[in-house]
Short mmCIF file of C-alpha atoms in Angstrom, two decimals:
data_model
loop_
_atom_site.label_atom_id
_atom_site.label_comp_id
_atom_site.label_asym_id
_atom_site.label_seq_id
_atom_site.Cartn_x
_atom_site.Cartn_y
_atom_site.Cartn_z
CA UNK A 114 -9.13 -25.82 -4.97
CA UNK A 115 -6.08 -26.20 -2.92
CA UNK A 116 -5.67 -23.76 -0.17
CA UNK A 117 -1.89 -23.22 0.14
CA UNK A 118 -2.27 -21.08 3.40
CA UNK A 119 -5.05 -19.01 4.72
CA UNK A 120 -3.88 -16.14 2.53
CA UNK A 121 -4.36 -17.76 -0.81
CA UNK A 122 -6.20 -20.54 -2.77
CA UNK A 123 -4.84 -22.09 -5.78
CA UNK A 124 -6.98 -23.50 -8.68
CA UNK A 125 -6.13 -25.02 -12.01
CA UNK A 126 -8.60 -24.17 -14.71
CA UNK A 127 -7.88 -24.76 -18.43
CA UNK A 128 -4.31 -23.71 -19.18
CA UNK A 129 -4.20 -21.48 -16.14
CA UNK A 130 -2.95 -21.46 -12.51
CA UNK A 131 -5.62 -19.11 -10.76
CA UNK A 132 -4.06 -17.85 -7.31
CA UNK A 133 -7.21 -16.39 -5.41
CA UNK A 134 -5.93 -13.98 -2.73
CA UNK A 135 -8.05 -14.53 0.50
CA UNK A 136 -6.78 -11.53 2.37
CA UNK A 137 -8.75 -8.22 2.43
CA UNK A 138 -5.88 -6.19 3.07
CA UNK A 139 -2.27 -6.53 2.05
CA UNK A 140 -0.31 -4.11 4.15
CA UNK A 141 3.34 -4.23 5.02
CA UNK A 142 6.32 -6.78 5.43
CA UNK A 143 4.56 -9.60 7.09
CA UNK A 144 1.78 -9.90 4.65
CA UNK A 145 3.94 -9.44 1.71
CA UNK A 146 6.24 -12.21 2.94
CA UNK A 147 3.51 -14.66 3.52
CA UNK A 148 2.21 -14.13 -0.15
CA UNK A 149 5.58 -14.22 -1.59
CA UNK A 150 6.41 -17.33 0.02
CA UNK A 151 3.07 -18.75 -1.40
CA UNK A 152 3.32 -17.54 -5.01
CA UNK A 153 6.83 -17.60 -5.99
CA UNK A 154 7.24 -21.70 -5.58
CA UNK A 155 4.40 -21.76 -8.08
CA UNK A 156 6.25 -20.12 -10.57
CA UNK A 157 9.57 -21.60 -10.20
CA UNK A 158 10.12 -24.61 -12.39
CA UNK A 159 6.86 -23.86 -13.99
CA UNK A 160 7.99 -22.88 -17.59
CA UNK A 161 5.37 -20.99 -19.60
CA UNK A 162 2.98 -20.85 -16.57
CA UNK A 163 -0.21 -18.71 -17.03
CA UNK A 164 -0.59 -17.22 -13.51
CA UNK A 165 -3.88 -15.31 -12.87
CA UNK A 166 -4.03 -13.55 -9.74
CA UNK A 167 -7.76 -12.92 -8.38
CA UNK A 168 -8.25 -9.82 -6.35
CA UNK A 169 -11.77 -10.25 -5.87
CA UNK A 170 -11.41 -10.32 -2.00
CA UNK A 171 -8.85 -7.66 -1.63
CA UNK A 172 -10.19 -4.33 -0.49
CA UNK A 173 -7.00 -2.48 0.36
CA UNK A 174 -3.21 -2.80 -0.48
CA UNK A 175 -0.08 -0.57 -0.10
CA UNK A 176 2.99 0.22 -2.19
CA UNK A 177 4.70 -2.86 -0.78
CA UNK A 178 2.12 -5.08 -2.63
CA UNK A 179 2.90 -3.40 -5.77
CA UNK A 180 6.53 -4.16 -5.34
CA UNK A 181 5.71 -7.76 -4.87
CA UNK A 182 3.69 -7.94 -8.17
CA UNK A 183 6.76 -6.42 -9.84
CA UNK A 184 8.87 -9.15 -8.42
CA UNK A 185 6.20 -11.80 -9.34
CA UNK A 186 6.15 -10.47 -12.95
CA UNK A 187 9.81 -10.51 -13.32
CA UNK A 188 9.99 -14.02 -12.11
CA UNK A 189 7.08 -14.95 -14.55
CA UNK A 190 9.34 -13.35 -17.36
CA UNK A 191 12.19 -15.64 -16.36
CA UNK A 192 10.21 -18.88 -16.83
CA UNK A 193 8.69 -17.33 -20.11
CA UNK A 194 5.05 -17.41 -18.54
CA UNK A 195 2.13 -15.03 -18.51
CA UNK A 196 0.77 -12.90 -15.72
CA UNK A 197 -2.79 -11.76 -15.61
CA UNK A 198 -4.59 -10.06 -12.85
CA UNK A 199 -8.46 -9.81 -12.41
CA UNK A 200 -11.08 -8.58 -10.33
CA UNK A 201 -9.43 -5.55 -8.74
CA UNK A 202 -11.92 -3.07 -7.18
CA UNK A 203 -12.23 0.61 -8.36
CA UNK A 204 -10.61 2.02 -5.46
CA UNK A 205 -7.39 -0.35 -5.81
CA UNK A 206 -7.64 0.10 -9.49
CA UNK A 207 -7.07 3.66 -8.92
CA UNK A 208 -3.87 3.06 -7.18
CA UNK A 209 -2.65 1.07 -10.39
CA UNK A 210 -3.83 4.13 -12.34
CA UNK A 211 -1.76 6.63 -10.33
CA UNK A 212 1.40 4.71 -10.32
CA UNK A 213 0.81 3.80 -14.14
CA UNK A 214 1.04 0.28 -13.41
CA UNK A 215 -2.47 -0.39 -15.10
CA UNK A 216 -0.03 0.25 -18.20
CA UNK A 217 2.39 -2.52 -17.01
CA UNK A 218 0.35 -5.41 -16.03
CA UNK A 219 -2.46 -7.07 -17.90
CA UNK A 220 -5.51 -6.55 -16.03
CA UNK A 221 -9.22 -7.97 -16.52
CA UNK A 222 -12.52 -7.19 -15.32
CA UNK A 223 -13.36 -10.97 -14.44
CA UNK A 224 -11.48 -14.30 -14.17
CA UNK A 225 -13.42 -15.65 -17.14
CA UNK A 226 -12.10 -12.78 -19.38
CA UNK A 227 -8.52 -13.35 -18.24
CA UNK A 228 -8.71 -17.15 -18.84
CA UNK A 229 -10.41 -16.37 -22.31
CA UNK A 230 -7.44 -14.24 -23.34
CA UNK A 231 -4.87 -16.87 -23.08
CA UNK B 17 -11.05 31.45 13.06
CA UNK B 18 -9.30 28.40 14.49
CA UNK B 19 -11.46 25.41 14.87
CA UNK B 20 -11.03 23.49 17.97
CA UNK B 21 -9.99 19.98 17.53
CA UNK B 22 -12.40 17.34 18.41
CA UNK B 23 -9.90 14.78 18.71
CA UNK B 24 -6.30 15.43 19.62
CA UNK B 25 -3.47 13.03 20.35
CA UNK B 26 0.03 12.79 20.59
CA UNK B 27 1.80 9.32 20.75
CA UNK B 28 5.47 8.36 20.80
CA UNK B 29 5.96 4.67 19.95
CA UNK B 30 8.85 2.22 19.37
CA UNK B 31 9.93 1.71 16.03
CA UNK B 32 8.13 -1.38 15.50
CA UNK B 33 5.72 -2.72 12.86
CA UNK B 34 3.17 -4.01 15.26
CA UNK B 35 3.31 -0.79 17.14
CA UNK B 36 2.70 0.86 14.02
CA UNK B 37 -0.40 -1.21 13.13
CA UNK B 38 -1.77 -0.52 16.50
CA UNK B 39 -1.66 3.13 16.02
CA UNK B 40 -2.78 3.00 12.76
CA UNK B 41 -5.92 1.18 13.66
CA UNK B 42 -6.54 3.70 16.49
CA UNK B 43 -6.18 6.73 14.06
CA UNK B 44 -8.57 4.96 11.49
CA UNK B 45 -11.13 4.27 14.28
CA UNK B 46 -11.01 7.75 15.15
CA UNK B 47 -11.54 9.25 11.71
CA UNK B 48 -14.32 6.50 11.02
CA UNK B 49 -16.44 7.36 14.26
CA UNK B 50 -15.85 11.10 13.33
CA UNK B 51 -17.72 10.66 10.15
CA UNK B 52 -15.21 10.56 7.55
CA UNK B 53 -16.44 8.98 4.33
CA UNK B 54 -15.51 5.55 3.18
CA UNK B 55 -13.16 7.30 0.42
CA UNK B 56 -11.66 9.79 3.05
CA UNK B 57 -10.75 6.91 5.40
CA UNK B 58 -9.37 4.83 2.39
CA UNK B 59 -7.10 7.72 1.46
CA UNK B 60 -6.07 8.57 4.92
CA UNK B 61 -5.36 4.68 5.68
CA UNK B 62 -3.19 4.26 2.58
CA UNK B 63 -1.28 7.78 3.37
CA UNK B 64 -0.76 6.41 6.96
CA UNK B 65 0.60 2.96 6.01
CA UNK B 66 3.02 4.68 3.48
CA UNK B 67 4.29 7.18 5.85
CA UNK B 68 4.57 5.10 8.77
CA UNK B 69 6.58 2.57 6.96
CA UNK B 70 8.86 5.40 5.57
CA UNK B 71 9.53 6.28 8.95
CA UNK B 72 10.25 2.69 10.37
CA UNK B 73 12.37 1.77 7.30
CA UNK B 74 13.98 4.55 5.62
CA UNK B 75 13.90 7.06 8.47
CA UNK B 76 14.88 4.94 11.59
CA UNK B 77 16.50 2.07 9.28
CA UNK B 78 14.57 -0.47 11.24
CA UNK B 79 16.40 0.47 14.46
CA UNK B 80 14.44 -0.80 17.28
CA UNK B 81 16.02 1.61 19.62
CA UNK B 82 14.45 4.72 17.92
CA UNK B 83 10.88 6.04 18.28
CA UNK B 84 8.49 7.60 15.91
CA UNK B 85 6.34 10.55 17.36
CA UNK B 86 2.87 10.87 16.03
CA UNK B 87 0.51 13.96 16.59
CA UNK B 88 -2.74 13.98 15.10
CA UNK B 89 -6.12 16.06 15.47
CA UNK B 90 -9.32 16.10 13.79
CA UNK B 91 -11.48 18.97 13.46
CA UNK B 92 -14.84 19.85 11.69
CA UNK B 93 -12.91 20.55 8.37
CA UNK B 94 -10.03 18.16 8.37
CA UNK B 95 -7.63 15.46 9.70
CA UNK B 96 -4.01 16.48 10.11
CA UNK B 97 -1.17 14.38 11.37
CA UNK B 98 2.50 14.94 11.91
CA UNK B 99 4.93 11.86 11.80
CA UNK B 100 8.58 12.27 12.86
CA UNK B 101 11.37 9.82 12.93
CA UNK B 102 14.66 9.99 14.51
CA UNK B 103 16.47 9.61 11.13
CA UNK B 104 18.74 12.01 9.35
CA UNK B 105 16.06 13.01 7.01
CA UNK B 106 16.09 13.23 3.02
CA UNK B 107 15.38 15.51 0.39
CA UNK B 108 11.83 14.44 -0.86
CA UNK B 109 12.30 16.64 -4.17
CA UNK B 110 15.20 14.29 -5.17
CA UNK B 111 13.03 11.16 -4.99
CA UNK B 112 12.75 9.65 -8.49
CA UNK B 113 9.30 9.99 -10.11
CA UNK B 114 7.95 6.25 -10.14
CA UNK B 115 5.59 7.08 -13.18
CA UNK B 116 8.82 7.70 -15.45
CA UNK B 117 9.24 4.88 -18.01
CA UNK B 118 12.55 3.97 -16.38
CA UNK B 119 11.22 3.58 -13.06
CA UNK B 120 7.98 1.98 -14.01
CA UNK B 121 9.36 -1.63 -13.20
CA UNK B 122 11.09 -0.80 -10.16
CA UNK B 123 9.91 -2.89 -7.04
CA UNK B 124 9.67 0.20 -4.54
CA UNK B 125 9.70 4.02 -4.60
CA UNK B 126 5.74 4.48 -4.97
CA UNK B 127 4.98 5.56 -1.40
CA UNK B 128 5.39 9.10 -1.66
CA UNK B 129 3.62 9.49 -4.91
CA UNK B 130 0.50 7.78 -3.07
CA UNK B 131 0.68 9.82 0.00
CA UNK B 132 0.81 13.09 -2.36
CA UNK B 133 -1.96 11.71 -4.33
CA UNK B 134 -4.42 11.02 -1.59
CA UNK B 135 -3.64 13.85 0.82
CA UNK B 136 -4.60 17.48 0.37
CA UNK B 137 -1.22 18.76 1.98
CA UNK B 138 2.05 17.17 2.28
CA UNK B 139 4.75 19.25 3.94
CA UNK B 140 8.09 17.97 5.22
CA UNK B 141 10.29 19.97 7.61
CA UNK B 142 13.79 21.21 6.55
CA UNK B 143 15.65 18.24 7.60
CA UNK B 144 13.22 15.87 6.02
CA UNK B 145 12.47 13.70 9.16
CA UNK B 146 9.18 15.03 9.63
CA UNK B 147 6.06 15.19 7.67
CA UNK B 148 2.67 17.01 8.07
CA UNK B 149 -0.47 15.54 6.20
CA UNK B 150 -3.66 16.93 5.86
CA UNK B 151 -6.92 15.33 4.44
CA UNK B 152 -9.84 17.88 4.15
CA UNK B 153 -13.23 16.72 4.85
CA UNK B 154 -15.71 16.72 1.94
CA UNK B 155 -17.99 19.63 2.17
#
Protein backbone atom coordinates (compact mmCIF):
# COMPACT_ATOMS: atom_id res chain seq x y z
CA UNK A 1 0.00 0.00 0.00
CA UNK A 2 1.39 3.39 -0.99
CA UNK A 3 1.04 6.09 1.59
CA UNK A 4 0.60 9.22 -0.53
CA UNK A 5 0.72 11.45 2.54
CA UNK A 6 -0.41 11.04 6.17
CA UNK A 7 -4.01 11.66 5.12
CA UNK A 8 -4.45 8.98 2.47
CA UNK A 9 -3.16 5.53 1.45
CA UNK A 10 -3.53 4.08 -2.02
CA UNK A 11 -3.81 0.41 -2.90
CA UNK A 12 -4.48 -1.33 -6.20
CA UNK A 13 -6.82 -4.31 -5.79
CA UNK A 14 -7.99 -6.24 -8.87
CA UNK A 15 -9.29 -3.57 -11.24
CA UNK A 16 -9.82 -0.93 -8.57
CA UNK A 17 -7.78 1.86 -7.05
CA UNK A 18 -8.63 2.05 -3.36
CA UNK A 19 -8.03 5.31 -1.53
CA UNK A 20 -8.14 4.76 2.21
CA UNK A 21 -8.65 8.05 4.02
CA UNK A 22 -6.56 8.05 7.18
CA UNK A 23 -7.99 11.23 8.68
CA UNK A 24 -10.60 10.89 11.44
CA UNK A 25 -12.03 14.32 10.71
CA UNK A 26 -12.44 16.11 7.41
CA UNK A 27 -13.19 19.64 8.43
CA UNK A 28 -12.51 22.77 6.46
CA UNK A 29 -10.32 24.25 3.77
CA UNK A 30 -6.93 22.86 4.80
CA UNK A 31 -8.13 19.25 5.11
CA UNK A 32 -10.03 19.53 1.86
CA UNK A 33 -7.05 20.92 -0.06
CA UNK A 34 -4.76 18.18 1.20
CA UNK A 35 -7.21 15.43 0.20
CA UNK A 36 -8.01 17.05 -3.12
CA UNK A 37 -4.33 17.40 -4.04
CA UNK A 38 -3.82 13.71 -3.21
CA UNK A 39 -6.81 12.31 -5.05
CA UNK A 40 -7.14 14.45 -8.17
CA UNK A 41 -3.75 13.39 -9.63
CA UNK A 42 -4.87 9.75 -9.34
CA UNK A 43 -7.80 10.48 -11.62
CA UNK A 44 -6.16 12.77 -14.17
CA UNK A 45 -4.95 10.78 -17.16
CA UNK A 46 -6.44 7.57 -15.73
CA UNK A 47 -9.07 6.81 -18.30
CA UNK A 48 -11.71 4.45 -16.96
CA UNK A 49 -10.37 4.44 -13.40
CA UNK A 50 -12.43 2.57 -10.80
CA UNK A 51 -11.83 4.60 -7.68
CA UNK A 52 -13.05 3.31 -4.33
CA UNK A 53 -12.87 5.77 -1.46
CA UNK A 54 -12.76 3.94 1.85
CA UNK A 55 -14.13 5.99 4.77
CA UNK A 56 -13.59 3.40 7.52
CA UNK A 57 -11.33 5.75 9.52
CA UNK A 58 -13.51 8.83 9.08
CA UNK A 59 -15.64 9.74 12.07
CA UNK A 60 -16.61 13.27 11.14
CA UNK A 61 -16.94 15.42 8.05
CA UNK A 62 -18.48 18.75 7.04
CA UNK A 63 -20.35 20.00 3.99
CA UNK A 64 -16.99 21.08 2.51
CA UNK A 65 -16.04 17.41 2.29
CA UNK A 66 -19.30 16.68 0.46
CA UNK A 67 -18.36 19.42 -2.02
CA UNK A 68 -15.01 17.73 -2.56
CA UNK A 69 -16.73 14.40 -3.28
CA UNK A 70 -18.89 16.08 -5.91
CA UNK A 71 -15.77 17.60 -7.53
CA UNK A 72 -14.09 14.17 -7.50
CA UNK A 73 -17.14 12.54 -9.06
CA UNK A 74 -17.21 15.17 -11.82
CA UNK A 75 -13.53 14.55 -12.54
CA UNK A 76 -14.17 10.78 -12.61
CA UNK A 77 -17.01 11.36 -15.07
CA UNK A 78 -14.62 13.28 -17.36
CA UNK A 79 -12.31 10.26 -17.59
CA UNK A 80 -15.25 7.86 -17.94
CA UNK A 81 -14.39 6.18 -14.67
CA UNK A 82 -16.40 4.94 -11.70
CA UNK A 83 -16.46 6.30 -8.18
CA UNK A 84 -17.57 4.09 -5.31
CA UNK A 85 -17.67 4.97 -1.61
CA UNK A 86 -17.48 2.40 1.15
CA UNK A 87 -17.35 1.84 4.91
CA UNK A 88 -19.19 5.02 5.85
CA UNK A 89 -20.18 5.00 9.51
CA UNK A 90 -23.86 5.45 10.39
CA UNK A 91 -23.52 9.01 11.72
CA UNK A 92 -21.83 10.15 8.52
CA UNK A 93 -24.23 8.17 6.35
CA UNK A 94 -27.00 10.19 7.96
CA UNK A 95 -25.38 13.35 6.53
CA UNK A 96 -25.53 11.74 3.07
CA UNK A 97 -29.20 10.93 3.63
CA UNK A 98 -30.11 14.42 4.82
CA UNK A 99 -28.48 15.96 1.74
CA UNK A 100 -29.78 13.19 -0.58
CA UNK A 101 -26.21 12.44 -1.63
CA UNK A 102 -26.83 8.78 -0.80
CA UNK A 103 -28.87 8.85 -4.03
CA UNK A 104 -26.00 10.43 -5.99
CA UNK A 105 -23.10 8.23 -4.90
CA UNK A 106 -22.75 4.46 -5.08
CA UNK A 107 -22.16 3.55 -1.44
CA UNK A 108 -21.20 0.09 -0.19
CA UNK A 109 -21.02 -1.35 3.31
CA UNK A 110 -17.61 -2.91 2.75
CA UNK A 111 -14.63 -2.55 0.45
CA UNK A 112 -15.10 -6.14 -0.72
CA UNK A 113 -18.69 -5.46 -1.82
CA UNK A 114 -17.54 -2.34 -3.66
CA UNK A 115 -14.86 -4.31 -5.53
CA UNK A 116 -17.30 -7.13 -6.34
CA UNK A 117 -19.70 -4.63 -7.88
CA UNK A 118 -17.19 -3.60 -10.56
CA UNK B 1 -38.36 29.73 35.38
CA UNK B 2 -35.02 30.87 33.95
CA UNK B 3 -32.29 28.33 34.54
CA UNK B 4 -28.90 29.61 35.55
CA UNK B 5 -26.20 28.91 32.97
CA UNK B 6 -23.59 26.38 34.07
CA UNK B 7 -21.16 27.68 31.47
CA UNK B 8 -21.39 31.11 29.90
CA UNK B 9 -18.75 32.63 27.62
CA UNK B 10 -18.42 35.56 25.25
CA UNK B 11 -15.51 35.49 22.82
CA UNK B 12 -14.45 37.82 20.03
CA UNK B 13 -11.99 36.36 17.56
CA UNK B 14 -10.18 37.40 14.42
CA UNK B 15 -11.64 36.22 11.13
CA UNK B 16 -9.15 33.37 10.91
CA UNK B 17 -9.62 29.63 10.39
CA UNK B 18 -7.11 28.66 13.07
CA UNK B 19 -8.85 30.87 15.63
CA UNK B 20 -12.18 29.31 14.69
CA UNK B 21 -10.72 25.85 15.14
CA UNK B 22 -9.44 26.77 18.59
CA UNK B 23 -12.83 28.16 19.70
CA UNK B 24 -14.65 25.18 18.24
CA UNK B 25 -12.45 22.80 20.26
CA UNK B 26 -13.05 24.82 23.43
CA UNK B 27 -16.83 24.72 22.96
CA UNK B 28 -16.78 20.97 22.26
CA UNK B 29 -14.71 20.42 25.38
CA UNK B 30 -17.29 22.38 27.38
CA UNK B 31 -20.30 20.43 26.07
CA UNK B 32 -18.50 17.09 26.40
CA UNK B 33 -17.44 17.70 29.98
CA UNK B 34 -20.94 18.90 30.77
CA UNK B 35 -22.35 15.51 29.87
CA UNK B 36 -23.93 15.99 26.44
CA UNK B 37 -24.26 12.63 24.67
CA UNK B 38 -21.98 11.54 21.84
CA UNK B 39 -24.80 12.15 19.32
CA UNK B 40 -25.45 15.63 20.73
CA UNK B 41 -21.75 16.52 20.61
CA UNK B 42 -21.61 15.28 17.00
CA UNK B 43 -24.61 17.49 16.13
CA UNK B 44 -23.17 20.53 17.91
CA UNK B 45 -19.78 19.99 16.27
CA UNK B 46 -21.27 19.78 12.79
CA UNK B 47 -23.46 22.86 13.25
CA UNK B 48 -20.52 24.79 14.73
CA UNK B 49 -18.18 23.97 11.86
CA UNK B 50 -20.82 25.01 9.35
CA UNK B 51 -21.90 28.20 11.08
CA UNK B 52 -18.34 29.36 11.80
CA UNK B 53 -17.14 28.78 8.26
CA UNK B 54 -20.21 30.63 6.97
CA UNK B 55 -19.27 33.61 9.14
CA UNK B 56 -15.63 33.46 8.02
CA UNK B 57 -16.17 33.01 4.29
CA UNK B 58 -19.61 34.29 3.40
CA UNK B 59 -20.20 36.85 6.16
CA UNK B 60 -16.76 38.37 6.59
CA UNK B 61 -15.63 37.41 3.05
CA UNK B 62 -12.33 36.01 4.37
CA UNK B 63 -11.33 39.54 5.43
CA UNK B 64 -8.74 39.15 8.20
CA UNK B 65 -9.49 42.66 9.52
CA UNK B 66 -12.99 41.59 10.50
CA UNK B 67 -14.08 39.86 13.69
CA UNK B 68 -16.51 37.16 14.73
CA UNK B 69 -18.37 37.38 18.01
CA UNK B 70 -19.38 34.15 19.73
CA UNK B 71 -21.56 33.95 22.82
CA UNK B 72 -22.64 30.64 24.25
CA UNK B 73 -24.08 29.14 27.35
CA UNK B 74 -24.85 25.72 28.64
CA UNK B 75 -27.74 25.10 31.00
CA UNK B 76 -29.26 21.97 32.48
CA UNK B 77 -31.56 21.70 29.46
CA UNK B 78 -29.67 23.02 26.43
CA UNK B 79 -26.66 24.42 24.61
CA UNK B 80 -27.23 27.84 23.08
CA UNK B 81 -24.85 29.85 20.89
CA UNK B 82 -25.02 33.11 18.96
CA UNK B 83 -22.48 33.73 16.19
CA UNK B 84 -22.26 37.22 14.72
CA UNK B 85 -20.06 38.34 11.85
CA UNK B 86 -19.35 41.83 10.50
CA UNK B 87 -20.75 41.18 7.04
CA UNK B 88 -23.76 42.66 5.26
CA UNK B 89 -25.96 39.71 6.19
CA UNK B 90 -28.12 37.59 3.91
CA UNK B 91 -31.68 36.34 3.56
CA UNK B 92 -31.65 32.71 4.70
CA UNK B 93 -35.03 32.00 3.15
CA UNK B 94 -33.51 32.72 -0.28
CA UNK B 95 -30.83 30.05 0.00
CA UNK B 96 -31.68 27.32 -2.55
CA UNK B 97 -32.59 23.89 -1.19
CA UNK B 98 -29.60 21.62 -1.97
CA UNK B 99 -31.94 18.60 -1.99
CA UNK B 100 -33.73 19.80 -5.11
CA UNK B 101 -32.79 17.77 -8.17
CA UNK B 102 -31.23 20.77 -9.93
CA UNK B 103 -28.94 21.43 -6.93
CA UNK B 104 -27.98 17.88 -6.02
CA UNK B 105 -24.65 17.95 -7.83
CA UNK B 106 -23.60 21.44 -6.77
CA UNK B 107 -20.34 21.57 -4.88
CA UNK B 108 -21.59 23.88 -2.13
CA UNK B 109 -24.76 25.11 -0.41
CA UNK B 110 -25.41 22.28 2.07
CA UNK B 111 -24.20 23.95 5.28
CA UNK B 112 -27.47 25.59 6.29
CA UNK B 113 -29.46 22.45 5.63
CA UNK B 114 -27.14 20.54 7.97
CA UNK B 115 -27.35 23.25 10.64
CA UNK B 116 -31.16 23.15 10.54
CA UNK B 117 -31.20 19.35 10.54
CA UNK B 118 -28.97 18.95 13.59
CA UNK B 119 -30.11 21.89 15.75
CA UNK B 120 -33.44 22.26 17.56
CA UNK B 121 -33.68 25.99 16.89
CA UNK B 122 -32.02 28.22 14.28
CA UNK B 123 -32.90 31.88 14.28
CA UNK B 124 -31.31 34.69 12.26
CA UNK B 125 -31.48 38.37 13.13
CA UNK B 126 -33.19 40.72 10.69
CA UNK B 127 -29.94 41.76 9.01
CA UNK B 128 -28.87 38.13 8.59
CA UNK B 129 -25.38 38.49 10.06
CA UNK B 130 -26.14 36.87 13.40
CA UNK B 131 -27.56 33.44 14.11
CA UNK B 132 -28.79 31.79 17.28
CA UNK B 133 -28.50 28.01 17.50
CA UNK B 134 -30.03 25.86 20.21
CA UNK B 135 -29.47 22.16 20.92
CA UNK B 136 -31.71 20.71 23.59
CA UNK B 137 -30.29 18.10 25.90
CA UNK B 138 -32.00 14.70 25.68
CA UNK B 139 -34.28 14.16 28.65
